[in-house]
């Protein structure tokens, strides 16, 4: 049977349209699943750093959702420390970082008087995203943090005790530092050093710091740096101190602890 050129062209177009539709549907479905997996990973990191699950534990999406019923996400004015209101549904760290670079929603660190930015955070959101954990016996706060290391931007969370005076934990959910060197920011043994460290001294001065490897002498305030990863260690020190200082969460910490 012979087909006309018109029939062949029409048939080819129909096949192309059907294939395009199928590919588009798969792409949309895959994209939605990838977004859901990213959201689940971030939530799992928040639960782990807050001490609600063990590190490396992978609860089901339903279990994560249940635990997040006891975690509120709120926005705070970075300059005053006052609560603005609940974070919009779906507002996450990616949106927070995007806002930081958006005129009217963020401020370049170069525009903050007297601020040095050695870790090149670059931009600060005018409204900070803060997670408040209200699980009985596990009350605390989780703060998104980020800054540049040697090879990459390190993105993570810093958990604080309910009184905002001591660190409960730190974790990094995304980075590209060298495995075995700067990549040791993921090492549970190194992260365990942060637990219980004081942030401020009795006079209210910011004292938490990461020292050179083997140089930590004050168990209240100092975290031993990573051997062979001086630049990454110094970068983590710089941006953690920036975020906990006046340019970052400083006003929020004062407003919620009564610290002068």
Short mmCIF file of C-alpha atoms in Angstrom, two decimals:
data_model
loop_
_atom_site.label_atom_id
_atom_site.label_comp_id
_atom_site.label_asym_id
_atom_site.label_seq_id
_atom_site.Cartn_x
_atom_site.Cartn_y
_atom_site.Cartn_z
CA UNK A 1 0.00 0.00 0.00
CA UNK A 2 1.35 3.37 -0.96
CA UNK A 3 0.75 6.51 1.09
CA UNK A 4 0.69 10.04 -0.22
CA UNK A 5 3.29 12.56 0.85
CA UNK A 6 0.56 14.48 2.64
CA UNK A 7 -0.36 11.41 4.69
CA UNK A 8 3.27 10.69 5.57
CA UNK A 9 3.92 14.26 6.70
CA UNK A 10 0.71 14.32 8.73
CA UNK A 11 1.47 10.98 10.36
CA UNK A 12 4.98 12.14 11.26
CA UNK A 13 3.62 15.31 12.82
CA UNK A 14 1.13 13.35 14.92
CA UNK A 15 3.89 11.00 16.14
CA UNK A 16 6.11 13.97 17.02
CA UNK A 17 3.31 15.68 18.92
CA UNK A 18 2.47 12.52 20.87
CA UNK A 19 6.13 11.92 21.74
CA UNK A 20 6.58 15.55 22.80
CA UNK A 21 3.52 15.31 25.03
CA UNK A 22 4.78 12.11 26.66
CA UNK A 23 8.25 13.59 27.26
CA UNK A 24 6.72 16.76 28.72
CA UNK A 25 4.51 14.78 31.08
CA UNK A 26 7.49 12.71 32.25
CA UNK A 27 9.59 15.88 32.72
CA UNK A 28 6.89 17.57 34.79
CA UNK A 29 6.40 14.47 36.91
CA UNK A 30 10.14 14.03 37.40
CA UNK A 31 10.58 17.70 38.28
CA UNK A 32 7.84 17.53 40.89
CA UNK A 33 9.40 14.42 42.39
CA UNK A 34 12.84 16.03 42.47
CA UNK A 35 11.40 19.09 44.21
CA UNK A 36 9.64 16.86 46.75
CA UNK A 37 12.89 14.96 47.40
CA UNK A 38 14.83 18.21 47.90
CA UNK A 39 12.20 19.47 50.32
CA UNK A 40 12.28 16.17 52.22
CA UNK A 41 16.09 16.29 52.41
CA UNK A 42 16.05 19.83 53.83
CA UNK A 43 13.40 18.91 56.38
CA UNK A 44 15.35 15.81 57.39
CA UNK A 45 18.46 17.95 57.93
CA UNK A 46 16.46 20.33 60.11
CA UNK A 47 15.13 17.44 62.19
CA UNK A 48 18.64 15.99 62.59
CA UNK A 49 20.38 19.22 63.58
CA UNK A 50 17.56 19.98 66.03
CA UNK A 51 18.12 16.59 67.67
CA UNK A 52 14.70 15.19 66.79
CA UNK A 53 16.18 12.28 64.81
CA UNK A 54 19.59 10.62 64.68
CA UNK A 55 21.99 11.72 61.95
CA UNK A 56 21.72 9.33 59.02
CA UNK A 57 18.17 8.35 59.93
CA UNK A 58 15.71 8.58 57.04
CA UNK A 59 12.12 8.84 58.23
CA UNK A 60 9.28 8.50 55.74
CA UNK A 61 7.63 11.61 54.27
CA UNK A 62 4.63 10.99 56.52
CA UNK A 63 6.85 10.78 59.61
CA UNK A 64 8.66 13.97 58.63
CA UNK A 65 5.36 15.78 58.10
CA UNK A 66 4.16 14.62 61.51
CA UNK A 67 7.30 15.87 63.27
CA UNK A 68 7.11 19.20 61.43
CA UNK A 69 3.75 19.84 63.07
CA UNK A 70 5.85 20.88 66.09
CA UNK A 71 8.12 23.19 64.09
CA UNK A 72 7.05 26.66 63.04
CA UNK A 73 8.70 28.66 60.26
CA UNK A 74 8.60 32.41 60.80
CA UNK A 75 10.10 35.53 59.26
CA UNK A 76 11.95 38.06 61.42
CA UNK A 77 13.14 41.54 60.52
CA UNK A 78 16.92 41.30 60.32
CA UNK A 79 17.48 44.86 61.55
CA UNK A 80 15.06 44.90 64.49
CA UNK A 81 14.76 41.22 65.37
CA UNK A 82 10.98 41.54 65.49
CA UNK A 83 8.75 38.76 64.20
CA UNK A 84 7.09 39.74 60.93
CA UNK A 85 4.79 36.71 60.74
CA UNK A 86 4.67 33.11 59.58
CA UNK A 87 6.67 32.21 56.50
CA UNK A 88 4.46 31.76 53.41
CA UNK A 89 3.63 28.18 52.48
CA UNK A 90 6.47 26.72 50.42
CA UNK A 91 8.93 29.44 51.43
CA UNK A 92 12.28 27.73 51.91
CA UNK A 93 16.01 28.42 52.08
CA UNK A 94 16.28 28.68 48.28
CA UNK A 95 13.65 31.42 48.34
CA UNK A 96 15.46 33.08 51.24
CA UNK A 97 18.75 33.12 49.32
CA UNK A 98 16.97 34.46 46.22
CA UNK A 99 15.39 37.24 48.28
CA UNK A 100 18.81 38.19 49.64
CA UNK A 101 19.88 39.15 46.10
CA UNK A 102 16.62 40.90 45.22
CA UNK A 103 16.56 44.71 45.55
CA UNK A 104 14.06 45.68 48.20
CA UNK A 105 14.27 42.26 49.85
CA UNK A 106 17.99 41.98 50.53
CA UNK A 107 21.09 44.04 51.24
CA UNK A 108 24.63 43.59 49.88
CA UNK A 109 27.10 43.03 52.71
CA UNK A 110 29.17 45.83 51.17
CA UNK A 111 26.32 48.23 52.05
CA UNK A 112 26.35 47.35 55.77
CA UNK A 113 28.41 49.95 57.63
CA UNK A 114 31.52 48.54 59.26
CA UNK A 115 30.84 44.97 58.16
CA UNK A 116 33.70 42.82 56.94
CA UNK A 117 32.66 39.84 54.83
CA UNK A 118 35.75 37.62 54.47
CA UNK A 119 33.66 34.53 53.65
CA UNK A 120 31.91 36.44 50.84
CA UNK A 121 28.34 35.78 51.91
CA UNK A 122 27.63 38.71 49.60
CA UNK A 123 23.99 39.43 50.35
CA UNK A 124 21.80 39.33 53.46
CA UNK A 125 18.01 38.89 53.37
CA UNK A 126 16.14 41.73 55.06
CA UNK A 127 13.77 39.15 56.52
CA UNK A 128 15.30 36.09 58.16
CA UNK A 129 13.76 32.62 58.08
CA UNK A 130 13.78 31.03 61.54
CA UNK A 131 12.50 27.60 62.56
CA UNK A 132 11.22 27.20 66.13
CA UNK A 133 11.08 23.68 67.56
CA UNK A 134 8.41 23.22 70.23
CA UNK A 135 8.73 19.48 70.93
CA UNK A 136 8.68 19.07 74.75
CA UNK A 137 12.22 18.54 75.98
CA UNK A 138 13.67 19.42 72.56
CA UNK A 139 12.70 23.09 72.33
CA UNK A 140 15.10 25.16 70.28
CA UNK A 141 15.75 27.16 67.14
CA UNK A 142 17.18 26.33 63.71
CA UNK A 143 18.80 29.07 61.62
CA UNK A 144 19.71 28.77 57.92
CA UNK A 145 23.33 29.79 57.22
CA UNK A 146 25.57 29.89 54.16
CA UNK A 147 28.93 31.20 53.00
CA UNK A 148 31.77 30.47 50.60
CA UNK A 149 34.42 27.88 51.40
CA UNK A 150 37.47 27.03 49.32
CA UNK A 151 35.63 25.62 46.29
CA UNK A 152 31.95 26.10 46.92
CA UNK A 153 29.11 27.75 48.77
CA UNK A 154 28.40 25.82 51.95
CA UNK A 155 24.70 25.76 52.82
CA UNK A 156 23.56 24.52 56.18
CA UNK A 157 21.67 24.95 59.42
CA UNK A 158 22.77 26.03 62.87
CA UNK A 159 20.63 24.80 65.77
CA UNK A 160 20.51 26.73 69.04
CA UNK A 161 19.13 25.85 72.44
CA UNK A 162 15.84 27.43 73.48
CA UNK A 163 17.65 30.14 75.46
CA UNK A 164 19.67 31.10 72.35
CA UNK A 165 22.89 31.00 74.37
CA UNK A 166 24.37 27.67 73.29
CA UNK A 167 24.71 25.74 70.06
CA UNK A 168 22.85 22.47 69.76
CA UNK A 169 24.32 21.42 66.42
CA UNK A 170 25.46 22.33 62.94
CA UNK A 171 25.00 20.60 59.60
CA UNK A 172 25.72 21.28 55.94
CA UNK A 173 23.30 19.84 53.40
CA UNK A 174 25.11 21.13 50.31
CA UNK A 175 28.75 21.93 49.52
CA UNK A 176 31.52 21.06 47.08
CA UNK A 177 34.55 21.04 49.36
CA UNK A 178 37.36 18.51 48.87
CA UNK A 179 36.48 15.02 50.20
CA UNK A 180 38.69 14.10 53.15
CA UNK A 181 39.74 17.72 53.69
CA UNK A 182 37.22 20.57 53.65
CA UNK A 183 34.53 17.97 53.02
CA UNK A 184 35.03 16.88 56.62
CA UNK A 185 32.52 19.57 57.59
CA UNK A 186 30.13 16.63 57.13
CA UNK A 187 32.02 14.40 59.56
CA UNK A 188 29.82 13.64 62.60
CA UNK A 189 32.91 13.74 64.86
CA UNK A 190 33.75 17.28 63.77
CA UNK A 191 30.15 18.46 63.99
CA UNK A 192 29.86 16.98 67.49
CA UNK A 193 32.41 19.55 68.71
CA UNK A 194 29.86 22.31 68.24
CA UNK A 195 27.34 20.80 70.63
CA UNK A 196 27.03 22.83 73.83
CA UNK A 197 29.37 25.63 72.76
CA UNK A 198 28.49 29.06 74.13
CA UNK A 199 27.87 31.83 71.60
CA UNK A 200 28.41 34.92 73.78
CA UNK A 201 30.39 35.57 76.92
CA UNK A 202 28.86 37.09 80.06
CA UNK A 203 29.46 40.59 78.70
CA UNK A 204 27.49 39.80 75.54
CA UNK A 205 30.51 39.65 73.22
CA UNK A 206 30.39 37.15 70.35
CA UNK A 207 32.96 34.49 71.26
CA UNK A 208 32.19 31.34 69.28
CA UNK A 209 35.00 30.56 66.83
CA UNK A 210 36.70 27.87 64.79
CA UNK A 211 40.44 27.79 65.46
CA UNK A 212 43.31 26.31 63.48
CA UNK A 213 43.50 22.53 63.74
CA UNK A 214 44.80 21.52 67.15
CA UNK A 215 44.63 25.05 68.55
CA UNK A 216 41.27 25.00 70.35
CA UNK A 217 42.05 25.85 73.98
CA UNK A 218 38.74 27.13 75.34
CA UNK A 219 36.13 24.33 75.51
CA UNK A 220 33.33 26.83 76.13
CA UNK A 221 33.74 28.79 72.91
CA UNK A 222 36.25 27.19 70.52
CA UNK A 223 35.84 24.49 67.87
CA UNK A 224 38.97 22.74 66.60
CA UNK A 225 39.50 23.39 62.87
CA UNK A 226 39.79 20.62 60.30
CA UNK A 227 43.32 19.34 59.73
CA UNK A 228 44.46 20.07 56.17
CA UNK A 229 41.48 22.33 55.50
CA UNK A 230 42.59 25.68 56.87
CA UNK A 231 40.70 27.77 54.31
CA UNK A 232 37.42 25.88 54.73
CA UNK A 233 37.74 26.00 58.53
CA UNK A 234 38.45 29.72 58.44
CA UNK A 235 35.51 30.28 56.09
CA UNK A 236 33.09 28.41 58.36
CA UNK A 237 34.36 30.48 61.28
CA UNK A 238 33.86 33.70 59.34
CA UNK A 239 30.35 33.11 58.09
CA UNK A 240 29.06 31.52 61.30
CA UNK A 241 30.27 34.59 63.19
CA UNK A 242 28.76 36.87 60.54
CA UNK A 243 25.36 35.19 60.81
CA UNK A 244 25.39 35.25 64.62
CA UNK A 245 26.63 38.84 64.69
CA UNK A 246 24.87 42.17 64.31
CA UNK A 247 24.62 41.94 60.52
CA UNK A 248 22.85 38.59 60.68
CA UNK A 249 20.72 37.15 63.47
CA UNK A 250 22.11 39.50 66.14
CA UNK A 251 18.95 41.59 66.54
CA UNK A 252 16.81 38.45 66.58
CA UNK A 253 19.00 36.94 69.31
CA UNK A 254 18.79 40.10 71.40
CA UNK A 255 15.04 40.44 70.97
CA UNK A 256 14.42 36.87 72.05
CA UNK A 257 16.87 36.61 74.96
CA UNK A 258 16.75 40.10 76.42
CA UNK A 259 20.52 40.35 76.01
CA UNK A 260 21.64 44.00 76.07
#
